[in-house]
GROMACS .gro file of C-alpha atoms in nm:
model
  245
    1UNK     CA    1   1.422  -1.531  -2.817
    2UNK     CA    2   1.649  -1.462  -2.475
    3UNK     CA    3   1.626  -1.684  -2.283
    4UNK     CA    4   1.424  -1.557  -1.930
    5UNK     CA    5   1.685  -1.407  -1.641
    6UNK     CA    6   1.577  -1.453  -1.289
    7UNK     CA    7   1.651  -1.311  -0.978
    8UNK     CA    8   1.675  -1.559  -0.666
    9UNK     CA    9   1.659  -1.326  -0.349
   10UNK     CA   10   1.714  -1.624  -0.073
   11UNK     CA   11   1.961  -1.612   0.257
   12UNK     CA   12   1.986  -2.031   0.340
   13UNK     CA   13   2.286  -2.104   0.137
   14UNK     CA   14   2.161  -2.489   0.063
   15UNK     CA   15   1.803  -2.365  -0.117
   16UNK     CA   16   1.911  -2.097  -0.286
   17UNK     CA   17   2.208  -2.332  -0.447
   18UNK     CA   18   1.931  -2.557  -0.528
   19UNK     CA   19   1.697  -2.342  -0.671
   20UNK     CA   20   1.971  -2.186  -0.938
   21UNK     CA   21   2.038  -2.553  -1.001
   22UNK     CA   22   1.716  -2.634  -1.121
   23UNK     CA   23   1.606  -2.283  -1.306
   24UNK     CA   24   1.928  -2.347  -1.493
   25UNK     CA   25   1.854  -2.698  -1.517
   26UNK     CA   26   1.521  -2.550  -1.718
   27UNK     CA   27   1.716  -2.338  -1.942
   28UNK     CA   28   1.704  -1.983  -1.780
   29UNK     CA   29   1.983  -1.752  -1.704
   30UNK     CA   30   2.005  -1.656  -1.316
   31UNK     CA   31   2.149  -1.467  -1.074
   32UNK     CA   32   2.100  -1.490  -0.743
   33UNK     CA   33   2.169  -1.247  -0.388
   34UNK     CA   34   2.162  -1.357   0.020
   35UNK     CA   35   2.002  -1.099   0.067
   36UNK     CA   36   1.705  -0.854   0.032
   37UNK     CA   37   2.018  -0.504  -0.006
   38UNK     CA   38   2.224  -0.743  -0.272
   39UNK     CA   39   1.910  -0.855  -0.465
   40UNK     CA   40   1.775  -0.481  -0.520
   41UNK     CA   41   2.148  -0.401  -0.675
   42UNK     CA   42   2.113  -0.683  -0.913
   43UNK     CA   43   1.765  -0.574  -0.975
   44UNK     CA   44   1.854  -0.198  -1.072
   45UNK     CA   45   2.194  -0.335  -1.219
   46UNK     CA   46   2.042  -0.643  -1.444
   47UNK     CA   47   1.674  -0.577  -1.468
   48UNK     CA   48   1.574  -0.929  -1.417
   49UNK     CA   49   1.264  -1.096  -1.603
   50UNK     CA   50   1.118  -1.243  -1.286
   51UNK     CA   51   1.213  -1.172  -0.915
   52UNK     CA   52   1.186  -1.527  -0.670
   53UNK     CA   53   1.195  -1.339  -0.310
   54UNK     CA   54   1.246  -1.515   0.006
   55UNK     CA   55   0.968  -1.311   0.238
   56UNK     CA   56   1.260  -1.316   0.554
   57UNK     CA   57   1.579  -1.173   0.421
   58UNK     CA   58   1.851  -1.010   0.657
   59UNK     CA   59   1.869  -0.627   0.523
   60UNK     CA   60   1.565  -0.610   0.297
   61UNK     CA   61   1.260  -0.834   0.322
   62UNK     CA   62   1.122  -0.974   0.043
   63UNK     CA   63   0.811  -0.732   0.114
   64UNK     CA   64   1.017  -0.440   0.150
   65UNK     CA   65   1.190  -0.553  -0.182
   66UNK     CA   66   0.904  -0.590  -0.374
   67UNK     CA   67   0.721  -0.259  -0.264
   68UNK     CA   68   1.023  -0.068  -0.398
   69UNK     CA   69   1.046  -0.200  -0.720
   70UNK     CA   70   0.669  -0.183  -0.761
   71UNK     CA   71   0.704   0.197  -0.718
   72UNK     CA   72   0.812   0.242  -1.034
   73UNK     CA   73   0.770  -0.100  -1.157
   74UNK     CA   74   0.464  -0.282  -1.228
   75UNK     CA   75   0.619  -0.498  -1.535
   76UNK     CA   76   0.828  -0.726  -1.380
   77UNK     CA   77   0.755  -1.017  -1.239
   78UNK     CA   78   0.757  -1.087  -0.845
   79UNK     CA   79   0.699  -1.437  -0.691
   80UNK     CA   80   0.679  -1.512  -0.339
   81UNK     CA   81   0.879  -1.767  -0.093
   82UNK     CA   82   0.620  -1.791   0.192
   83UNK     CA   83   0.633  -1.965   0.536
   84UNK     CA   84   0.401  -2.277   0.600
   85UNK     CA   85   0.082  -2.203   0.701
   86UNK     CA   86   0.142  -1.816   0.736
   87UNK     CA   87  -0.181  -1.683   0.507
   88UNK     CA   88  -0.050  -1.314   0.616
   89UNK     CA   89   0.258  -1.342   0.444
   90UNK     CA   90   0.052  -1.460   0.106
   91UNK     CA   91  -0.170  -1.154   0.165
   92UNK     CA   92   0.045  -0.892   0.247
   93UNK     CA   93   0.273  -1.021  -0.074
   94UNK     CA   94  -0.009  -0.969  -0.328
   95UNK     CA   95  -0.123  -0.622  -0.204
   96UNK     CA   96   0.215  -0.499  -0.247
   97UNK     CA   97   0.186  -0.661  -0.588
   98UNK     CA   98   0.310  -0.971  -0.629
   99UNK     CA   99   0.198  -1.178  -0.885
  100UNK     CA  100   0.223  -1.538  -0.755
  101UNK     CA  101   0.389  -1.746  -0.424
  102UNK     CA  102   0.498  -2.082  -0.310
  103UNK     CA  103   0.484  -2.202   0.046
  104UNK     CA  104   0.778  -2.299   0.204
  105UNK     CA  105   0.823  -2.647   0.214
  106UNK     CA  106   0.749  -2.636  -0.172
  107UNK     CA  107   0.813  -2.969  -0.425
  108UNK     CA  108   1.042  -2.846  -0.769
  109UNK     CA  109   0.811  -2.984  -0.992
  110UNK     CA  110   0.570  -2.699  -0.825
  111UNK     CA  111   0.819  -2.426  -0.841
  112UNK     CA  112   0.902  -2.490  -1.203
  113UNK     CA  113   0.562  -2.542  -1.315
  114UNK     CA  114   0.467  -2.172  -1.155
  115UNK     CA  115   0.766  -2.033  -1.261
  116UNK     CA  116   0.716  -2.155  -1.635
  117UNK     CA  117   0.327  -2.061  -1.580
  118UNK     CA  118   0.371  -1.652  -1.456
  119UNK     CA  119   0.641  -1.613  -1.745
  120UNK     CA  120   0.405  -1.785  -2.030
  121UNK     CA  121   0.140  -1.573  -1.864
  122UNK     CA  122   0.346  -1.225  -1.941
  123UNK     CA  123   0.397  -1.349  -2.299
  124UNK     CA  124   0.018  -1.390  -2.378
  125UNK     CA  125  -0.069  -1.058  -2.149
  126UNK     CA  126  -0.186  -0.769  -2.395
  127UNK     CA  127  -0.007  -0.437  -2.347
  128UNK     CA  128  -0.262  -0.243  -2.139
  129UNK     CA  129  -0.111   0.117  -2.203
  130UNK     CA  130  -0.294   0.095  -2.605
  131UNK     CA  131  -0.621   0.001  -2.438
  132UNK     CA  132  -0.849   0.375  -2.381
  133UNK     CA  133  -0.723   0.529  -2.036
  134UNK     CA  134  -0.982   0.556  -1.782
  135UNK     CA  135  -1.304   0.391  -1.741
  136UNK     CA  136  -1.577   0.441  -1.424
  137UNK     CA  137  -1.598   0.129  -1.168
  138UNK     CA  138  -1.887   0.198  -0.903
  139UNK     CA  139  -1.775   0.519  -0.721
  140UNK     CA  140  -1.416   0.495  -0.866
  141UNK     CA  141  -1.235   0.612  -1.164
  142UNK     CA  142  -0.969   0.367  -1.299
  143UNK     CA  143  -0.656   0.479  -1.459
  144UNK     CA  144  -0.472   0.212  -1.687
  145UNK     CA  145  -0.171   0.406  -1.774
  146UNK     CA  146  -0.112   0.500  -1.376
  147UNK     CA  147  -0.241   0.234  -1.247
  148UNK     CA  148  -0.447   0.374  -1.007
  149UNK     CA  149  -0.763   0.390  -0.876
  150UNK     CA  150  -0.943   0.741  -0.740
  151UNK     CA  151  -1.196   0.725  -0.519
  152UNK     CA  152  -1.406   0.991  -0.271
  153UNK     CA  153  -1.048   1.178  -0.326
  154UNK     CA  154  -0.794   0.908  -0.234
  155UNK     CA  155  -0.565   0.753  -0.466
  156UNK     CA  156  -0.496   0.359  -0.449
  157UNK     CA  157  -0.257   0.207  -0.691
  158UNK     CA  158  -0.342  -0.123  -0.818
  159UNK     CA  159  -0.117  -0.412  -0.925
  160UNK     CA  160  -0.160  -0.540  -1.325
  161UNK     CA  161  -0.338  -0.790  -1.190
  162UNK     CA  162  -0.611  -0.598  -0.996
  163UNK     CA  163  -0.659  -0.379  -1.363
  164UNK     CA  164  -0.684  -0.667  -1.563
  165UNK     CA  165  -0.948  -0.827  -1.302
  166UNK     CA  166  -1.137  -0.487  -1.300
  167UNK     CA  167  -1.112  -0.451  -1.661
  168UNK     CA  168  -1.256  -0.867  -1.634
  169UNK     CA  169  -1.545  -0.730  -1.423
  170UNK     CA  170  -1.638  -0.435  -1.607
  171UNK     CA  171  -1.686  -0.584  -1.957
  172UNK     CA  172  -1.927  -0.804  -1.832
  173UNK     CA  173  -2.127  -0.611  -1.595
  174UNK     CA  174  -2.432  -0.721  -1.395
  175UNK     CA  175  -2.302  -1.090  -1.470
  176UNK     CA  176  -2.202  -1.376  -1.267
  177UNK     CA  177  -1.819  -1.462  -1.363
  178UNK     CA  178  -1.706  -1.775  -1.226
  179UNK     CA  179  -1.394  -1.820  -1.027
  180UNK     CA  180  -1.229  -2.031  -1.327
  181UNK     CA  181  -1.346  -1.738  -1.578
  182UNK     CA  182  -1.172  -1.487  -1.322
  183UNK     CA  183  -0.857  -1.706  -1.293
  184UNK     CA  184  -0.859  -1.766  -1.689
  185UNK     CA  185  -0.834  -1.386  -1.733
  186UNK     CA  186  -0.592  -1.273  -1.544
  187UNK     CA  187  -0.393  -1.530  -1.439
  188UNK     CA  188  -0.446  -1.744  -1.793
  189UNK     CA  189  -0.557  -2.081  -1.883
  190UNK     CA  190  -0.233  -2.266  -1.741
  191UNK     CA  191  -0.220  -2.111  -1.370
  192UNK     CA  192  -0.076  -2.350  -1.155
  193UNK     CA  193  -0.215  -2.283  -0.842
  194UNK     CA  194  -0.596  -2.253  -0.656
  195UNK     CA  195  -0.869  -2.061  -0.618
  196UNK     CA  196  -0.762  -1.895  -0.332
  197UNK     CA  197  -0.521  -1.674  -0.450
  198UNK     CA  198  -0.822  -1.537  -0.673
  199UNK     CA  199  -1.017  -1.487  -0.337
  200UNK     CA  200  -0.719  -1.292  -0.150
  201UNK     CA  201  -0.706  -1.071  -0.478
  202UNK     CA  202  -1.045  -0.962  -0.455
  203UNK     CA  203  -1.024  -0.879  -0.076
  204UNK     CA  204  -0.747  -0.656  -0.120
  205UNK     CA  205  -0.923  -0.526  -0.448
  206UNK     CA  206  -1.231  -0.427  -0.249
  207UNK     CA  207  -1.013  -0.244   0.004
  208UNK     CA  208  -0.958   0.009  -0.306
  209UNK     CA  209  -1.325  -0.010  -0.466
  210UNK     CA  210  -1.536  -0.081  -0.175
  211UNK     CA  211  -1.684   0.212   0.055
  212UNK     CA  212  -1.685  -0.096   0.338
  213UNK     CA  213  -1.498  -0.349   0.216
  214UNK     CA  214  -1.648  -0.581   0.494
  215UNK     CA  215  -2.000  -0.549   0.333
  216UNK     CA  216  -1.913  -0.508  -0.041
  217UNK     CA  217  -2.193  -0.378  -0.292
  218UNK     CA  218  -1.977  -0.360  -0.634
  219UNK     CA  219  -1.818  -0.668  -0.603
  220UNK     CA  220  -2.053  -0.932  -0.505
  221UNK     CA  221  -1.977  -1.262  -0.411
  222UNK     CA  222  -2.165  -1.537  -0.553
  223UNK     CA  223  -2.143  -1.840  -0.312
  224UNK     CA  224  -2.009  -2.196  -0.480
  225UNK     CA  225  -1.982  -1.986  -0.812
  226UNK     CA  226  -1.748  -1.671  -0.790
  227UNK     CA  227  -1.806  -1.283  -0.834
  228UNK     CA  228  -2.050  -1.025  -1.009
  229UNK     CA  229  -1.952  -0.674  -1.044
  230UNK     CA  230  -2.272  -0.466  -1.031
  231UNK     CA  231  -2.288  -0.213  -1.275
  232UNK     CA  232  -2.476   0.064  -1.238
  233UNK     CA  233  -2.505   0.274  -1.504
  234UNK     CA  234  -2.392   0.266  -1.915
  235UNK     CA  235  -2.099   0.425  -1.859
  236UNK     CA  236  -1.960   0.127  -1.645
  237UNK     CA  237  -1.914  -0.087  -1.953
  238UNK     CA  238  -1.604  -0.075  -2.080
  239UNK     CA  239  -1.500  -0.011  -2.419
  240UNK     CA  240  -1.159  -0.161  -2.499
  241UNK     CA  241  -1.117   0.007  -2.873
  242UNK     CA  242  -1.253   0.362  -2.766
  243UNK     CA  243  -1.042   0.667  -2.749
  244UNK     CA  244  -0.942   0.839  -2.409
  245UNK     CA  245  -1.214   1.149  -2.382
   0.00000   0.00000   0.00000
């Protein structure tokens, strides 16, 4: 098997040497750019396994980074170098698609473990693209292969992660799914990390599903427990063997 490249996207000299030390140090090839310009060359140029983005970058921000390569990229994986304390920069990260971040000042033991965690993750992931195309969720209609969700005429695209947490919901309609049973799905049994990055997933999910996202009625929450979708009608259930109508 070849062994995992990564892309380190990180302008201070001294962490970005350190972080190629250890992710070589773990056995995986890497390449590494000061900045966000540089990084989206080696991007189009090596097509890296997993993208490590520094959120402040001089040319390219790690969020304008990862919103172009998640227009016509939704494979790859994107983890985020956030600031202490900054929740915005964790939110605005995973609506654009990411699928994981570290705060900034971050341990290496944590940075390898989530490293090693998102790329096991991707390994274990079934190929959604041989699953039936579209299935109904509330009002919306989901599209695997696009990755989109259509809804009272507008278009949202969704990350992997939002599909596979719809997909979660919708085979198990009208029944309380506990936060660990939501993180288990779609982020896999050995996610490093807490709860909360389930909980900003769903906000930004309800954005796309929700007719007011502030007073959700197809995503429920279920205090001290987790999250019920409420199915409405037969056709909600999904059906992952059926054909595409």
């Amino acid at each position: 098997m070849n062994r995992p490249l990564i892309l380190v996207a990180e302008d201070d000299h001294s962490l970005r040497q350190g972080l190629i030390d250890l992710l070589e140090a773990e056995n995986y090839r890497v390449c590494a750019a000061p900045n966000g310009r540089e990084a989206l060359e080696l991007y189009q140029r090596l097509k890296p396994d997993l993208l490590l983005l520094d959120v402040m970058m001089p040319e390219l921000s790690g969020y304008d980074l990862c919103r172009e390569v998640r227009r016509h990229d939704s494979d790859t994986l994107i983890v985020m170098l956030t600031a202490k304390g900054e929740e915005i920069d964790k939110v605005v990260g995973l609506e654009l698609g990411a699928d994981d971040y570290v705060t900034k000042p971050f341990g290496l033991h944590e940075l390898r473990a989530r490293v090693a965690a998102v790329l096991r993750r991707q390994r274990k992931a079934p190929s959604l693209v041989d699953l039936s195309s579209t299935f109904i969720f509330g009002l919306a209609k989901i599209d695997r292969k696009a990755f989109t969700a259509e809804r009272e005429g507008r278009r949202y695209k969704l990350s992997s992660r939002e599909l596979t947490l719809l997909e979660t919901f919708a085979a198990a309609a009208g029944e309380v799914l506990s936060r660990n049973d939501l993180l288990n799905a779609a982020w896999g049994v050995d996610y490093f990390g807490t709860t909360r990055t389930l909980d900003q997933h769903i906000v930004q999910l309800r954005k796309k599903i929700e007719v007011d996202p502030a007073h959700p009625a197809i995503i429920e929450t279920v205090h001290g427990i987790g999250y019920r979708y409420k199915g409405q009608h037969q056709t909600d259930q999904i059906s992952f063997g059926s054909k595409p109508e």
